[in-house]
XYZ file of C-alpha atoms in Angstrom:
683
model
C -38.947 26.690 49.946
C -37.563 28.044 47.333
C -38.168 26.861 43.911
C -34.864 25.230 43.079
C -35.558 22.676 45.279
C -38.417 21.060 44.221
C -36.068 18.350 43.168
C -36.567 16.617 46.584
C -33.237 17.443 47.245
C -32.360 15.441 50.485
C -30.043 15.505 53.342
C -27.586 12.898 54.488
C -29.189 11.020 57.987
C -26.779 12.351 60.007
C -27.752 15.453 59.531
C -31.586 15.148 59.097
C -31.903 15.356 62.673
C -31.238 18.887 62.802
C -33.829 22.122 64.284
C -36.049 23.106 61.108
C -34.950 26.156 59.683
C -31.608 25.238 60.414
C -32.080 22.050 58.286
C -34.110 23.901 55.404
C -31.169 26.903 55.559
C -28.778 23.230 55.335
C -31.105 22.124 51.840
C -31.220 25.400 50.480
C -27.043 25.715 50.438
C -27.044 22.235 49.060
C -28.852 22.865 46.398
C -27.201 25.707 45.372
C -24.883 24.273 45.207
C -25.291 21.238 43.477
C -23.666 18.570 46.430
C -23.757 15.411 45.829
C -25.639 13.108 47.509
C -23.152 12.294 50.193
C -22.424 15.871 50.851
C -18.631 14.893 51.842
C -16.695 17.842 54.137
C -20.304 19.266 54.825
C -19.096 21.448 57.468
C -15.860 22.634 55.244
C -18.276 23.772 52.704
C -20.828 25.548 55.167
C -18.067 27.496 57.025
C -16.282 28.894 53.831
C -19.933 29.695 52.475
C -19.946 31.969 56.317
C -16.816 33.104 55.300
C -17.617 34.206 51.662
C -20.766 36.025 52.792
C -19.562 37.721 55.306
C -17.256 39.706 52.632
C -19.962 40.463 50.237
C -21.886 41.439 52.695
C -19.016 44.002 54.121
C -19.042 45.072 50.731
C -23.087 45.128 50.020
C -24.545 46.132 53.416
C -27.685 45.701 51.782
C -28.346 42.313 51.526
C -28.075 42.325 54.941
C -31.719 42.691 55.581
C -32.313 38.537 53.758
C -29.375 37.284 53.924
C -28.469 38.031 58.311
C -31.540 35.538 58.490
C -29.882 32.728 56.854
C -26.242 33.108 58.137
C -27.810 32.639 61.328
C -28.817 29.498 60.318
C -26.197 28.676 58.795
C -24.010 29.181 61.622
C -26.139 27.203 63.798
C -25.273 24.137 61.501
C -21.720 24.767 61.657
C -21.364 25.001 65.214
C -23.809 21.546 65.483
C -22.202 19.594 62.723
C -18.489 21.060 63.120
C -17.193 17.907 65.493
C -18.739 15.121 63.780
C -15.652 13.713 62.919
C -17.925 11.329 59.822
C -18.390 14.399 57.855
C -14.861 15.749 57.612
C -13.924 13.567 54.339
C -10.493 15.450 52.635
C -11.325 13.596 49.785
C -14.655 13.088 49.389
C -14.460 15.590 45.981
C -11.790 13.047 44.653
C -12.556 11.740 41.247
C -16.497 13.740 41.156
C -14.369 17.418 41.153
C -15.953 18.094 37.665
C -19.280 16.448 38.079
C -20.068 18.665 41.249
C -17.331 22.018 40.756
C -19.187 23.928 43.133
C -19.013 21.724 45.949
C -15.655 21.625 45.389
C -15.267 25.064 45.351
C -16.512 25.464 48.638
C -14.128 22.594 49.918
C -11.375 23.820 49.310
C -9.273 26.182 51.722
C -10.720 29.775 51.214
C -9.291 31.353 53.455
C -5.487 31.738 51.847
C -6.956 33.012 48.311
C -6.920 36.559 47.273
C -10.089 38.058 48.723
C -11.481 39.183 45.237
C -12.069 35.367 44.647
C -14.158 34.838 48.091
C -15.799 38.479 47.114
C -16.903 36.842 44.060
C -17.888 33.563 45.438
C -20.270 34.951 48.030
C -21.486 37.716 45.409
C -22.469 34.393 43.740
C -23.947 32.893 46.437
C -26.033 35.503 47.746
C -27.399 35.748 43.893
C -28.176 32.204 44.210
C -30.201 32.312 46.921
C -31.786 35.371 46.673
C -32.905 34.109 42.443
C -33.576 30.766 43.876
C -31.487 29.464 41.736
C -28.396 27.588 41.332
C -24.672 28.672 41.614
C -23.025 29.029 38.583
C -21.491 25.961 36.785
C -20.106 28.954 34.483
C -18.496 30.852 36.599
C -17.312 27.854 39.139
C -15.395 25.963 36.101
C -13.660 29.432 34.998
C -13.064 29.957 38.998
C -11.758 26.694 39.907
C -8.316 26.762 38.135
C -7.384 30.507 39.718
C -7.763 29.128 42.852
C -6.226 26.099 42.912
C -2.881 28.329 41.226
C -3.670 31.000 44.076
C -2.892 28.255 46.829
C 0.690 27.755 45.693
C 2.006 31.144 43.963
C 0.951 34.471 43.586
C -1.720 35.667 41.308
C -0.785 37.780 38.627
C -2.176 41.327 38.153
C -3.629 40.769 35.489
C -5.446 37.330 37.362
C -6.370 40.124 39.934
C -8.065 42.794 37.436
C -10.390 40.178 35.918
C -11.313 39.117 39.467
C -12.443 42.147 39.931
C -14.012 43.186 37.040
C -16.323 39.782 37.409
C -17.292 40.453 40.995
C -18.174 44.343 40.260
C -20.848 42.731 37.485
C -21.856 40.124 39.449
C -22.532 42.583 42.487
C -24.445 45.014 40.412
C -26.653 42.033 38.776
C -27.234 41.349 42.427
C -28.082 44.701 43.431
C -30.241 45.062 40.728
C -32.049 41.400 41.436
C -32.351 43.089 45.205
C -34.382 46.570 43.350
C -36.771 44.394 41.604
C -37.511 42.726 45.467
C -37.681 46.022 46.975
C -40.030 46.784 43.104
C -42.334 43.962 44.607
C -41.657 41.995 41.673
C -42.908 38.943 41.795
C -40.526 35.890 42.288
C -41.369 34.175 38.482
C -39.590 37.902 37.384
C -36.595 38.586 40.084
C -35.401 34.621 39.219
C -35.666 34.920 35.185
C -33.920 39.091 35.241
C -31.565 37.012 36.604
C -30.965 34.046 34.983
C -30.706 36.474 31.683
C -28.376 38.768 33.323
C -26.304 36.037 34.533
C -26.521 34.568 30.890
C -25.072 37.293 29.597
C -22.890 38.399 31.120
C -21.658 35.071 30.748
C -20.190 35.848 27.360
C -18.767 39.050 28.602
C -15.996 36.186 29.461
C -11.921 36.443 28.964
C -12.181 32.802 27.989
C -14.487 32.925 24.111
C -11.641 33.638 21.577
C -12.799 31.220 19.390
C -16.483 32.117 19.589
C -15.335 36.266 18.728
C -13.083 35.350 16.027
C -16.421 33.341 14.733
C -13.089 30.416 13.767
C -15.869 27.614 13.879
C -15.615 26.878 17.835
C -17.483 23.378 18.681
C -19.810 24.205 20.884
C -21.125 25.897 16.791
C -23.072 23.664 13.845
C -20.593 24.934 10.561
C -23.038 27.132 8.186
C -23.696 24.560 6.069
C -25.459 22.835 8.905
C -27.304 25.458 10.301
C -28.982 25.953 7.526
C -29.608 22.840 6.539
C -31.425 22.619 10.527
C -33.370 26.470 10.463
C -34.516 25.098 6.978
C -36.239 21.929 8.148
C -37.083 24.084 11.309
C -39.084 26.809 9.003
C -40.567 23.482 7.800
C -42.296 22.276 10.742
C -42.888 26.137 12.192
C -45.428 26.370 9.512
C -46.687 22.797 9.934
C -47.412 23.964 13.459
C -44.672 22.146 15.620
C -45.264 24.384 18.684
C -41.414 22.892 20.079
C -40.095 23.843 16.448
C -41.048 27.505 17.040
C -39.845 27.673 20.918
C -36.790 27.274 19.194
C -36.392 29.369 15.768
C -37.737 32.314 18.703
C -34.483 31.054 21.020
C -32.216 31.714 17.814
C -33.806 34.726 17.355
C -33.506 35.807 20.882
C -30.000 35.340 21.440
C -30.933 32.990 25.147
C -29.721 29.714 25.923
C -33.029 27.870 25.114
C -33.703 26.803 28.914
C -34.176 31.487 29.980
C -35.328 31.761 25.903
C -38.613 29.376 26.448
C -39.597 31.425 29.338
C -39.356 34.804 28.192
C -43.569 36.382 28.262
C -45.340 37.929 25.843
C -46.129 41.964 26.101
C -47.521 44.442 23.878
C -45.507 47.455 24.746
C -42.227 49.439 24.995
C -42.245 48.937 28.746
C -42.323 45.239 30.533
C -40.605 44.529 34.585
C -39.057 41.511 31.738
C -35.588 42.028 30.641
C -36.232 40.766 27.914
C -40.040 39.907 26.169
C -41.291 39.352 22.978
C -44.463 40.960 21.007
C -46.447 39.075 18.991
C -48.418 41.881 16.615
C -44.991 43.703 15.452
C -43.120 40.612 15.219
C -39.830 41.996 17.771
C -37.916 41.047 20.525
C -37.098 43.372 23.117
C -34.156 43.584 25.767
C -33.577 45.948 28.263
C -30.043 46.464 28.083
C -29.894 49.115 31.366
C -30.914 45.689 33.087
C -28.045 43.192 32.352
C -25.718 46.119 31.990
C -26.118 48.801 35.159
C -22.994 50.532 34.942
C -23.960 52.445 31.172
C -24.518 56.305 31.680
C -28.587 56.432 31.645
C -28.991 59.084 32.016
C -29.724 61.506 28.718
C -29.113 64.968 28.373
C -31.233 67.402 25.451
C -27.798 67.929 24.022
C -26.789 64.468 23.795
C -27.833 62.558 21.125
C -31.608 60.657 21.594
C -30.668 57.049 21.519
C -32.101 54.123 23.823
C -30.923 50.793 25.562
C -33.488 49.272 24.889
C -32.647 47.257 21.844
C -35.573 46.005 19.782
C -35.011 43.348 16.775
C -37.264 41.548 14.185
C -38.036 37.983 14.083
C -38.026 36.713 10.140
C -42.236 37.669 8.798
C -43.009 33.435 8.828
C -42.394 33.268 12.344
C -43.415 36.602 13.679
C -47.154 34.927 11.551
C -46.551 31.671 13.373
C -46.328 34.108 16.689
C -49.752 36.275 15.810
C -51.629 33.043 15.144
C -50.478 30.837 18.192
C -51.381 34.463 20.869
C -54.447 35.150 18.881
C -55.715 31.458 18.827
C -54.841 31.648 23.018
C -55.333 34.406 24.236
C -54.135 32.952 27.681
C -51.029 32.504 26.568
C -47.945 34.183 28.933
C -44.955 32.683 27.805
C -42.806 30.785 25.474
C -42.988 27.849 27.338
C -47.073 27.683 26.804
C -46.707 26.605 24.079
C -45.866 23.583 24.638
C -48.954 22.984 26.940
C -50.032 23.662 22.792
C -48.343 20.738 21.072
C -49.322 17.619 19.685
C -46.831 14.598 19.367
C -44.800 15.272 22.569
C -40.864 14.009 21.609
C -37.603 14.707 22.267
C -36.610 18.673 21.044
C -32.685 17.431 20.245
C -35.053 14.875 17.522
C -37.197 18.327 16.288
C -33.827 18.975 14.090
C -33.819 16.522 12.026
C -36.902 14.716 10.036
C -36.239 11.045 10.137
C -35.411 11.265 14.015
C -31.888 10.647 13.851
C -29.568 13.323 15.690
C -25.945 13.789 15.004
C -23.580 14.531 18.356
C -23.265 17.808 16.449
C -26.377 18.845 16.159
C -28.730 19.593 19.219
C -30.013 22.854 20.118
C -27.370 24.797 21.931
C -24.907 23.996 19.260
C -27.472 25.769 16.643
C -28.541 28.618 18.907
C -25.044 29.086 19.443
C -24.273 29.245 15.647
C -25.670 32.385 15.211
C -22.938 35.268 16.546
C -20.200 33.055 13.791
C -22.496 33.127 10.897
C -23.441 36.780 11.322
C -19.281 37.214 11.326
C -19.352 34.883 8.236
C -21.911 36.954 6.672
C -19.747 40.039 6.505
C -21.755 41.556 8.601
C -19.509 43.983 10.960
C -19.169 42.996 14.572
C -20.105 45.618 16.816
C -23.907 45.723 14.301
C -23.049 40.992 14.645
C -22.964 41.239 18.670
C -26.159 43.336 19.000
C -28.817 41.506 15.965
C -27.716 37.952 17.444
C -27.492 39.495 21.412
C -24.112 37.308 21.194
C -22.097 40.012 23.068
C -19.263 37.551 22.975
C -18.231 39.103 19.533
C -17.547 42.387 21.485
C -15.893 43.750 24.550
C -17.635 44.886 27.790
C -16.004 48.380 27.625
C -17.703 49.094 24.152
C -20.964 48.755 24.518
C -20.265 52.441 26.859
C -19.532 53.843 23.275
C -21.351 52.474 20.450
C -24.590 53.618 18.868
C -26.012 51.981 16.494
C -28.970 52.874 14.171
C -32.342 50.727 14.526
C -31.617 50.275 10.211
C -28.166 48.895 10.805
C -29.598 46.522 13.678
C -32.332 45.213 11.388
C -30.219 45.475 8.064
C -28.579 42.735 10.341
C -31.131 40.243 11.373
C -32.575 40.738 7.918
C -29.467 39.659 6.447
C -28.803 36.302 8.627
C -32.494 35.029 8.274
C -32.371 35.414 4.582
C -28.749 33.272 4.964
C -30.122 31.043 6.428
C -33.555 30.253 4.362
C -35.783 31.684 6.662
C -36.610 34.853 4.675
C -36.856 38.613 5.054
C -37.640 40.016 8.709
C -40.847 42.139 9.621
C -40.768 45.508 8.255
C -39.915 48.066 11.526
C -42.616 49.783 13.078
C -41.042 52.675 14.217
C -38.416 53.696 11.451
C -37.456 57.292 12.489
C -36.724 55.585 15.908
C -33.734 56.541 18.075
C -30.884 54.261 17.349
C -29.079 51.540 20.438
C -26.550 52.653 22.590
C -24.472 54.840 24.246
C -26.643 57.788 26.324
C -23.768 60.403 26.747
C -23.214 60.588 22.870
C -22.518 65.255 22.124
C -24.208 66.413 19.420
C -22.140 67.043 16.325
C -22.843 71.047 16.216
C -22.483 70.970 20.479
C -18.388 69.906 19.146
C -17.794 72.054 16.337
C -19.335 75.179 18.528
C -16.265 73.607 21.020
C -13.747 73.818 18.509
C -14.755 77.569 16.975
C -14.661 79.038 20.195
C -11.231 77.017 20.855
C -9.659 78.328 17.423
C -11.049 81.752 17.456
C -8.790 82.543 21.483
C -6.129 80.717 19.693
C -6.235 83.124 16.386
C -7.485 86.499 17.520
C -5.098 86.687 21.070
C -1.155 86.281 19.454
C 0.859 89.158 20.396
C 2.311 91.226 18.402
C 5.732 92.930 18.154
C 5.175 95.166 20.976
C 4.692 92.396 23.780
C 4.153 91.560 27.565
C 4.617 88.623 30.018
C 0.564 89.252 29.818
C -0.341 88.913 26.382
C 2.695 85.764 25.906
C 0.859 83.855 28.566
C -2.679 84.976 27.633
C -1.841 84.084 23.420
C -0.277 80.593 25.403
C -2.836 79.373 27.254
C -5.225 79.922 24.859
C -3.115 78.300 21.833
C -1.983 74.952 24.571
C -5.578 74.761 25.172
C -6.554 74.471 21.251
C -3.695 71.551 20.720
C -4.616 70.076 23.764
C -8.747 69.418 22.403
C -6.383 68.776 19.343
C -4.861 65.712 20.958
C -7.653 64.791 22.841
C -10.057 64.499 19.907
C -7.922 62.999 17.885
C -6.750 60.867 20.743
C -9.659 60.073 22.785
C -9.386 61.330 25.572
C -10.507 59.808 28.877
C -12.251 61.547 31.522
C -9.458 62.614 33.384
C -8.834 65.930 35.512
C -5.732 66.607 33.661
C -4.643 66.610 30.146
C -1.851 64.808 29.971
C 0.336 63.521 26.676
C 3.904 63.004 26.598
C 6.242 64.378 24.110
C 8.546 61.623 23.732
C 5.298 59.352 22.564
C 3.973 62.725 20.403
C 6.741 63.933 18.657
C 6.363 65.127 15.100
C 7.962 62.558 13.419
C 6.112 60.018 14.499
C 4.422 57.835 12.570
C 1.666 57.094 15.339
C 1.158 58.366 18.808
C 1.078 56.085 22.517
C -1.227 57.276 25.579
C -1.002 54.955 28.783
C -3.929 57.016 30.126
C -5.069 53.788 31.080
C -2.857 50.726 31.674
C -5.480 47.805 30.564
C -4.579 44.639 28.723
C -1.204 42.406 27.884
C 0.614 46.329 26.643
C -0.557 47.832 30.005
C -2.256 50.221 27.361
C 0.497 51.420 25.348
C -1.246 50.265 22.168
C -0.246 52.486 19.189
C -2.757 55.366 18.088
C -2.718 57.642 14.634
C -0.953 60.242 13.899
C -3.341 61.501 11.108
C -1.616 65.086 9.291
C -4.024 67.162 10.457
C -2.775 66.297 14.255
C 1.400 65.677 13.216
C 1.006 69.521 11.518
C -0.324 70.808 14.805
C 2.351 69.377 16.573
C 4.823 70.470 14.991
C 3.575 73.849 14.805
C 3.446 73.558 18.828
C 7.811 72.780 18.650
C 8.232 75.999 16.593
C 5.413 78.217 19.153
C 7.966 76.859 21.606
C 10.935 78.071 20.095
C 9.231 81.484 19.501
C 7.941 81.556 23.125
C 11.831 80.544 24.544
C 13.411 83.814 22.520
C 11.042 86.075 24.031
C 11.246 85.212 27.502
C 14.999 84.956 27.302
C 14.591 88.410 26.238
C 11.597 89.073 28.871
C 14.568 88.373 31.240
C 13.999 84.681 32.672
C 17.190 82.670 32.942
C 17.906 79.366 32.118
C 17.670 77.795 35.700
C 13.428 79.285 34.976
C 11.584 76.243 34.687
C 9.654 76.847 32.183
C 12.665 77.116 29.815
C 13.200 73.975 31.274
C 10.463 72.524 30.822
C 10.516 73.787 26.601
C 13.999 72.380 26.415
C 12.715 68.956 27.359
C 9.660 69.265 25.039
C 11.911 70.099 22.301
C 14.008 66.966 23.352
C 11.432 64.547 23.594
C 11.936 63.717 26.626
C 8.712 61.660 28.794
C 7.346 64.619 29.894
C 4.412 66.726 28.887
C 4.087 68.076 26.536
C 1.275 70.401 26.847
C 1.311 73.225 29.698
C 0.035 76.461 30.996
C 1.533 79.195 32.440
C 0.943 81.742 35.595
C 0.882 84.593 35.320
C 4.277 85.180 36.067
C 5.699 82.556 33.875
C 5.771 79.196 35.794
C 4.694 76.375 33.633
C 1.118 74.602 34.765
C -0.512 71.473 34.044
C -3.231 71.482 31.644
C -6.373 71.354 32.940
C -9.433 69.595 31.259
C -11.847 73.065 32.561
C -8.744 74.990 30.175
C -9.916 73.105 27.353
C -13.312 73.011 27.775
C -13.892 76.194 28.766
C -16.613 77.960 30.686
C -19.345 77.280 28.213
C -18.990 73.900 27.481
C -17.210 72.938 31.751
C -20.463 70.393 32.021
C -19.634 68.660 28.425
C -17.846 64.996 29.914
C -14.591 64.399 29.729
C -14.383 61.511 27.596
C -17.238 62.983 25.148
C -14.625 61.989 21.669
C -14.763 58.747 22.787
C -18.537 58.637 22.549
C -18.451 61.142 19.344
C -15.652 59.500 16.720
C -16.612 55.915 16.796
C -19.495 57.378 15.017
C -18.222 59.243 12.701
C -15.896 56.831 11.965
C -18.220 54.195 11.128
C -20.224 56.777 9.354
C -17.010 56.904 7.621
C -16.425 53.295 6.305
C -13.967 52.322 9.092
C -14.682 48.948 10.440
C -15.400 48.050 14.287
C -12.307 46.201 14.794
C -10.479 49.429 14.076
C -12.440 51.803 15.567
C -11.920 49.599 18.493
C -7.847 50.075 18.332
C -8.459 53.880 18.532
C -10.502 53.060 21.561
C -7.460 51.261 23.172
C -10.039 48.608 24.004
C -8.165 45.124 24.710
C -9.779 42.433 23.661
C -8.460 38.458 23.860
C -8.627 37.111 19.910
C -9.428 39.760 18.159
C -7.503 43.050 19.418
C -5.123 44.858 17.062
C -2.438 44.136 18.917
C -2.789 39.919 19.500
C -0.918 37.908 17.234
C -4.709 36.322 16.107
C -5.872 39.734 15.385
C -7.281 39.965 11.091
C -6.149 42.925 11.090
C -2.241 44.907 10.487
C -0.822 47.339 12.769
C 0.142 49.762 9.501
C -3.268 48.730 7.400
C -5.608 50.244 10.415
C -3.690 53.104 11.438
C -3.308 54.045 7.668
C -7.363 53.594 7.899
C -8.252 55.651 11.237
C -5.612 58.076 9.709
C -6.858 59.258 6.399
C -11.034 58.687 8.160
C -9.758 61.767 11.223
C -8.165 63.747 8.457
C -11.432 63.907 7.095
C -13.792 64.454 10.729
C -11.312 66.625 11.346
C -12.438 68.863 8.516
C -15.624 68.630 9.327
C -14.954 68.983 12.563
C -13.235 72.863 11.331
C -10.654 71.192 13.540
C -7.529 72.032 11.197
C -3.829 73.386 12.509
C -3.087 77.196 13.773
C 0.121 78.637 14.514
C 0.656 79.968 17.411
C 3.250 83.030 17.983
C 5.205 82.524 15.290
C 4.483 80.650 11.475
C 7.470 79.668 11.448
C 8.684 77.220 8.673
C 7.051 73.839 8.370
C 9.272 70.836 7.899
């Protein structure tokens, strides 16, 4: 019987007479869904569970071997119970929906709701069954309003997109759990890894606006309260209090207490657990590859050396205490082992107050939840604060794909947090020269500098002279167009697309900023302003001058006014909504500029969104705040995005800052404006 059922979960009398295996499956289901004692509307719950789980198997057939026996037993139970009238209670959950929100969800009419809701419910059900855990209450609370809304009206596309992303994330973690089971890991480790992943994924929810703003949410302590509690906890740890040590370690790891106390000890750089503590070095380790399975795992030699293993320090006083307890108690394997070593047992909450009188706000959960806000209010950069405290709600889920943090940045952030709450300094980094943390596909700066140098050389050495023909015009135009496209791709952070698409009417030489809707995300559908650095503005103007000269020369070669190329040139010069850039075929016909054109054969293996990985690191080195880098990436995060009314940054301020930084980066990379067929005259 699963671990979750050690609470002696019982079936109601009219159901308990079912055959052993069928009854066991129902016991599992009612425990997973945290059913009320009378289990109202049980046949409907079974029917909806079968519906959702079958949709999950359609998406993830690899779960079939483990889920099919469970489904067969549920099907038998449904056939046996569906006609028992006393089990059908349409109003059975009235007045207790919130207390048993998971059960309430499964008593609803799910056949008429969007399939993404059923898929998400099925994935969570499957994950709970596989990991012997309970259906997420947090997810249930977030889903219930959407489910009720979908019954009466059509959900907007934004809600569908949100549900789809959540279903994908939960599905990825369920697949990770299945992978752990295939590796033969013990059930305790599998369950622990799944709980860690679910807890961290929940932080990525778009419902956490106040936490992102560090505005002092109700689930946090104030700075004064947290500092007071932290100093008292330190005294108790130094006096040998095991409960206080568990609380302090949970705070440092950034995990809720019930999960944090299960973290194992391990002295190596690898572990089967997603999180562990090295008691010798005094460090905590989080294997984010298990938490974010869609992050690029493979690192090539031509990319910057990084790791997806997040290593953070403990404060010195706590590291000494952990080493002492582990040395004097060799049998310790997890933090929970401290509980058996403590004396004078008491309520853990009372540990937070020396006199034992606990205020309503002074709880372990609030103390741990305060870590992200404390970091932000200490003027630690948002991305460093997110990783130093594992408060992933401070940033968006997409940011993990592009960010790269040096070890010393994370160490410095932890040191500042610990010092600020009275815990003293952090332990010294045992591997100061170790790789940074983050994106594994960030190219070396030198490689991009070589690409720019190659395209710049091609664009300048193939200019046609006074005696020109169509071939020389086409050759030069294509190489010049590729260089301009490369500059735009780098400056605007182009995504990995096969075609290079920048609109003429949004990237005009007279605009203070550009717009690039290559991905319709967020409330603005991707149309958020992008800075127009001087380097890029001059290049766009030189592109227009080049088009004027190209038009004249094509006319002299006999091209008619109704030729497609001359029409395209006229549309671009008039700032029409057409592609700003185009290549030419050998006969002078316009052609869509491709990614392979701006990279060339030598750099064809370069990832198409290389600039989105490289430029954020360079912007950080230029001192640009993370929120402004996030705006350049066009990542919309509720509560802090530059396009949001709640943003702390003003649009023209970040555009100006990033624009100036991009000009400095362009100079360092050798990216400079060059003319095409003719120099013309800059205005």
